Amino acid sequence: MSKKSAPTSSSDEPGEKSPKKSRRKLILVVAVVLVVAGAGAYVFLGRDSGPKAPVAGEVLLLEPIQINLADNHYLRVKLALQLTEEAVEVDGSKALDAAITLFSGRPVEKLLAKGERANLKSELAAELKETYEGEVMDVYFAEFVTQ
């Protein structure tokens, strides 16, 4: 009996790839390139950069108030609230209450210490941003007089 050898095709030779395998690799490479290109486009063109910074609206000037300090001194302060563009009819009573709470009973020397007014202003601004739920973005001292 003679052995018949199976017909050999050119694709079975070592070093050559079948057309099916090369098509799969091509499709895989194209898919990877498309995914990378899509991710790049998202990052550079359409990515949501997170919460947007509020846009400044009008400044609401409040009436001045007197706050009792320690040792029979007082502070006369007039606040101005920097509102956001979206703010609608902001009531200044919450801001005045927060200022009274923050300043009441403090020694006048502490208020006049270098940098302390800026620290208290930052603390008051943070409190107002939370209290007004984003309608107030900053606070200014339009008047700050101690006696």
PDB file of C-alpha atoms in Angstrom:
ATOM      1  CA  MET A   1       0.000   0.000   0.000  1.00  0.00           C
ATOM      2  CA  SER A   2       1.274   3.213  -0.844  1.00  0.00           C
ATOM      3  CA  LYS A   3       0.884   6.108   1.452  1.00  0.00           C
ATOM      4  CA  LYS A   4      -0.954   8.968   0.033  1.00  0.00           C
ATOM      5  CA  SER A   5       0.112  12.240   1.319  1.00  0.00           C
ATOM      6  CA  ALA A   6      -2.410  14.902   1.935  1.00  0.00           C
ATOM      7  CA  PRO A   7      -2.286  17.740  -0.469  1.00  0.00           C
ATOM      8  CA  THR A   8      -0.413  20.633   0.936  1.00  0.00           C
ATOM      9  CA  SER A   9      -1.570  24.144   0.413  1.00  0.00           C
ATOM     10  CA  SER A  10       0.612  27.147   0.276  1.00  0.00           C
ATOM     11  CA  SER A  11      -0.997  28.490   3.439  1.00  0.00           C
ATOM     12  CA  ASP A  12       0.179  25.542   5.496  1.00  0.00           C
ATOM     13  CA  GLU A  13       3.808  26.280   4.908  1.00  0.00           C
ATOM     14  CA  PRO A  14       5.739  27.617   7.847  1.00  0.00           C
ATOM     15  CA  GLY A  15       6.130  31.410   7.935  1.00  0.00           C
ATOM     16  CA  GLU A  16       2.916  32.142   6.074  1.00  0.00           C
ATOM     17  CA  LYS A  17      -0.387  33.046   7.716  1.00  0.00           C
ATOM     18  CA  SER A  18      -3.825  32.045   6.644  1.00  0.00           C
ATOM     19  CA  PRO A  19      -6.103  34.796   5.332  1.00  0.00           C
ATOM     20  CA  LYS A  20      -8.515  34.262   8.265  1.00  0.00           C
ATOM     21  CA  LYS A  21      -5.815  34.929  10.864  1.00  0.00           C
ATOM     22  CA  SER A  22      -4.541  38.055   9.159  1.00  0.00           C
ATOM     23  CA  ARG A  23      -8.116  39.424   8.861  1.00  0.00           C
ATOM     24  CA  ARG A  24      -8.702  38.884  12.577  1.00  0.00           C
ATOM     25  CA  LYS A  25      -5.516  40.705  13.466  1.00  0.00           C
ATOM     26  CA  LEU A  26      -6.433  43.572  11.142  1.00  0.00           C
ATOM     27  CA  ILE A  27      -9.908  43.879  12.679  1.00  0.00           C
ATOM     28  CA  LEU A  28      -8.418  43.749  16.179  1.00  0.00           C
ATOM     29  CA  VAL A  29      -5.872  46.465  15.373  1.00  0.00           C
ATOM     30  CA  VAL A  30      -8.536  48.689  13.786  1.00  0.00           C
ATOM     31  CA  ALA A  31     -10.811  48.239  16.823  1.00  0.00           C
ATOM     32  CA  VAL A  32      -8.005  49.151  19.233  1.00  0.00           C
ATOM     33  CA  VAL A  33      -7.125  52.241  17.168  1.00  0.00           C
ATOM     34  CA  LEU A  34     -10.781  53.353  17.135  1.00  0.00           C
ATOM     35  CA  VAL A  35     -11.109  52.922  20.907  1.00  0.00           C
ATOM     36  CA  VAL A  36      -7.921  54.900  21.545  1.00  0.00           C
ATOM     37  CA  ALA A  37      -9.005  57.643  19.119  1.00  0.00           C
ATOM     38  CA  GLY A  38     -12.440  57.860  20.773  1.00  0.00           C
ATOM     39  CA  ALA A  39     -10.902  58.110  24.230  1.00  0.00           C
ATOM     40  CA  GLY A  40      -8.543  60.826  23.032  1.00  0.00           C
ATOM     41  CA  ALA A  41     -11.385  62.795  21.501  1.00  0.00           C
ATOM     42  CA  TYR A  42     -13.370  62.519  24.728  1.00  0.00           C
ATOM     43  CA  VAL A  43     -10.458  63.714  26.833  1.00  0.00           C
ATOM     44  CA  PHE A  44      -9.471  66.641  24.644  1.00  0.00           C
ATOM     45  CA  LEU A  45     -12.768  67.764  23.153  1.00  0.00           C
ATOM     46  CA  GLY A  46     -15.835  66.678  25.019  1.00  0.00           C
ATOM     47  CA  ARG A  47     -14.822  65.864  28.560  1.00  0.00           C
ATOM     48  CA  ASP A  48     -16.966  67.353  31.262  1.00  0.00           C
ATOM     49  CA  SER A  49     -14.499  69.297  33.371  1.00  0.00           C
ATOM     50  CA  GLY A  50     -16.565  68.909  36.522  1.00  0.00           C
ATOM     51  CA  PRO A  51     -18.614  71.548  38.240  1.00  0.00           C
ATOM     52  CA  LYS A  52     -18.388  74.933  36.622  1.00  0.00           C
ATOM     53  CA  ALA A  53     -17.252  77.921  38.616  1.00  0.00           C
ATOM     54  CA  PRO A  54     -20.149  80.235  39.485  1.00  0.00           C
ATOM     55  CA  VAL A  55     -20.542  83.401  37.445  1.00  0.00           C
ATOM     56  CA  ALA A  56     -20.667  86.623  39.450  1.00  0.00           C
ATOM     57  CA  GLY A  57     -23.973  88.448  39.508  1.00  0.00           C
ATOM     58  CA  GLU A  58     -24.943  91.588  41.367  1.00  0.00           C
ATOM     59  CA  VAL A  59     -23.563  92.744  44.730  1.00  0.00           C
ATOM     60  CA  LEU A  60     -26.136  93.036  47.511  1.00  0.00           C
ATOM     61  CA  LEU A  61     -25.210  95.752  50.031  1.00  0.00           C
ATOM     62  CA  LEU A  62     -26.661  95.112  53.497  1.00  0.00           C
ATOM     63  CA  GLU A  63     -27.420  97.689  56.172  1.00  0.00           C
ATOM     64  CA  PRO A  64     -24.657  98.126  58.789  1.00  0.00           C
ATOM     65  CA  ILE A  65     -25.046  96.412  62.159  1.00  0.00           C
ATOM     66  CA  GLN A  66     -23.365  96.783  65.557  1.00  0.00           C
ATOM     67  CA  ILE A  67     -22.034  93.640  67.197  1.00  0.00           C
ATOM     68  CA  ASN A  68     -21.064  93.448  70.865  1.00  0.00           C
ATOM     69  CA  LEU A  69     -17.475  92.398  71.423  1.00  0.00           C
ATOM     70  CA  ALA A  70     -15.686  91.501  74.652  1.00  0.00           C
ATOM     71  CA  ASP A  71     -14.911  94.128  77.340  1.00  0.00           C
ATOM     72  CA  ASN A  72     -17.650  96.622  76.348  1.00  0.00           C
ATOM     73  CA  HIS A  73     -16.336  97.137  72.806  1.00  0.00           C
ATOM     74  CA  TYR A  74     -18.384  96.883  69.668  1.00  0.00           C
ATOM     75  CA  LEU A  75     -17.923  96.316  65.979  1.00  0.00           C
ATOM     76  CA  ARG A  76     -19.864  98.189  63.338  1.00  0.00           C
ATOM     77  CA  VAL A  77     -19.814  96.110  60.180  1.00  0.00           C
ATOM     78  CA  LYS A  78     -21.490  96.547  56.820  1.00  0.00           C
ATOM     79  CA  LEU A  79     -21.520  93.521  54.553  1.00  0.00           C
ATOM     80  CA  ALA A  80     -21.770  93.277  50.786  1.00  0.00           C
ATOM     81  CA  LEU A  81     -22.680  89.888  49.339  1.00  0.00           C
ATOM     82  CA  GLN A  82     -21.354  88.877  45.921  1.00  0.00           C
ATOM     83  CA  LEU A  83     -24.248  86.925  44.458  1.00  0.00           C
ATOM     84  CA  THR A  84     -24.060  84.394  41.670  1.00  0.00           C
ATOM     85  CA  GLU A  85     -25.765  84.990  38.369  1.00  0.00           C
ATOM     86  CA  GLU A  86     -28.438  82.421  39.288  1.00  0.00           C
ATOM     87  CA  ALA A  87     -29.330  84.018  42.644  1.00  0.00           C
ATOM     88  CA  VAL A  88     -32.914  85.206  42.976  1.00  0.00           C
ATOM     89  CA  GLU A  89     -34.080  87.536  45.785  1.00  0.00           C
ATOM     90  CA  VAL A  90     -31.493  86.730  48.441  1.00  0.00           C
ATOM     91  CA  ASP A  91     -32.482  87.631  51.999  1.00  0.00           C
ATOM     92  CA  GLY A  92     -29.566  89.233  53.850  1.00  0.00           C
ATOM     93  CA  SER A  93     -30.787  88.250  57.328  1.00  0.00           C
ATOM     94  CA  LYS A  94     -28.954  84.902  57.182  1.00  0.00           C
ATOM     95  CA  ALA A  95     -25.688  86.708  56.411  1.00  0.00           C
ATOM     96  CA  LEU A  96     -26.175  89.163  59.266  1.00  0.00           C
ATOM     97  CA  ASP A  97     -26.942  86.312  61.650  1.00  0.00           C
ATOM     98  CA  ALA A  98     -23.792  84.469  60.556  1.00  0.00           C
ATOM     99  CA  ALA A  99     -21.716  87.643  61.090  1.00  0.00           C
ATOM    100  CA  ILE A 100     -23.148  88.184  64.564  1.00  0.00           C
ATOM    101  CA  THR A 101     -22.416  84.573  65.482  1.00  0.00           C
ATOM    102  CA  LEU A 102     -18.861  84.797  64.154  1.00  0.00           C
ATOM    103  CA  PHE A 103     -17.850  88.138  65.708  1.00  0.00           C
ATOM    104  CA  SER A 104     -19.813  88.299  68.978  1.00  0.00           C
ATOM    105  CA  GLY A 105     -17.766  88.241  72.174  1.00  0.00           C
ATOM    106  CA  ARG A 106     -14.363  88.382  70.474  1.00  0.00           C
ATOM    107  CA  PRO A 107     -11.711  90.648  71.954  1.00  0.00           C
ATOM    108  CA  VAL A 108     -11.142  93.774  69.864  1.00  0.00           C
ATOM    109  CA  GLU A 109      -7.385  93.110  69.893  1.00  0.00           C
ATOM    110  CA  LYS A 110      -7.974  89.787  68.148  1.00  0.00           C
ATOM    111  CA  LEU A 111      -9.992  91.488  65.381  1.00  0.00           C
ATOM    112  CA  LEU A 112      -7.211  94.024  64.840  1.00  0.00           C
ATOM    113  CA  ALA A 113      -4.387  91.462  64.797  1.00  0.00           C
ATOM    114  CA  LYS A 114      -2.517  91.201  61.513  1.00  0.00           C
ATOM    115  CA  GLY A 115      -4.294  88.893  59.087  1.00  0.00           C
ATOM    116  CA  GLU A 116      -7.185  88.137  61.436  1.00  0.00           C
ATOM    117  CA  ARG A 117      -9.732  90.198  59.487  1.00  0.00           C
ATOM    118  CA  ALA A 118      -8.879  88.249  56.312  1.00  0.00           C
ATOM    119  CA  ASN A 119      -9.186  84.946  58.195  1.00  0.00           C
ATOM    120  CA  LEU A 120     -12.586  85.919  59.591  1.00  0.00           C
ATOM    121  CA  LYS A 121     -13.728  87.090  56.175  1.00  0.00           C
ATOM    122  CA  SER A 122     -12.763  83.721  54.652  1.00  0.00           C
ATOM    123  CA  GLU A 123     -14.573  81.888  57.432  1.00  0.00           C
ATOM    124  CA  LEU A 124     -17.684  84.025  56.959  1.00  0.00           C
ATOM    125  CA  ALA A 125     -17.594  83.552  53.165  1.00  0.00           C
ATOM    126  CA  ALA A 126     -17.378  79.759  53.552  1.00  0.00           C
ATOM    127  CA  GLU A 127     -20.317  79.807  55.978  1.00  0.00           C
ATOM    128  CA  LEU A 128     -22.407  81.945  53.607  1.00  0.00           C
ATOM    129  CA  LYS A 129     -21.669  79.758  50.578  1.00  0.00           C
ATOM    130  CA  GLU A 130     -23.046  76.807  52.516  1.00  0.00           C
ATOM    131  CA  THR A 131     -25.962  78.701  54.075  1.00  0.00           C
ATOM    132  CA  TYR A 132     -27.118  80.208  50.784  1.00  0.00           C
ATOM    133  CA  GLU A 133     -26.507  76.954  48.873  1.00  0.00           C
ATOM    134  CA  GLY A 134     -24.371  78.485  46.147  1.00  0.00           C
ATOM    135  CA  GLU A 135     -26.280  81.756  45.672  1.00  0.00           C
ATOM    136  CA  VAL A 136     -23.557  83.747  47.487  1.00  0.00           C
ATOM    137  CA  MET A 137     -20.016  83.338  46.206  1.00  0.00           C
ATOM    138  CA  ASP A 138     -18.159  85.899  48.359  1.00  0.00           C
ATOM    139  CA  VAL A 139     -18.554  88.531  51.034  1.00  0.00           C
ATOM    140  CA  TYR A 140     -16.955  91.958  51.365  1.00  0.00           C
ATOM    141  CA  PHE A 141     -16.603  94.274  54.338  1.00  0.00           C
ATOM    142  CA  ALA A 142     -17.971  97.615  53.156  1.00  0.00           C
ATOM    143  CA  GLU A 143     -17.481  98.987  56.667  1.00  0.00           C
ATOM    144  CA  PHE A 144     -15.491  97.567  59.590  1.00  0.00           C
ATOM    145  CA  VAL A 145     -15.154  99.898  62.586  1.00  0.00           C
ATOM    146  CA  THR A 146     -14.302  98.911  66.161  1.00  0.00           C
ATOM    147  CA  GLN A 147     -14.657 100.916  69.329  1.00  0.00           C
TER     148      GLN A 147
END
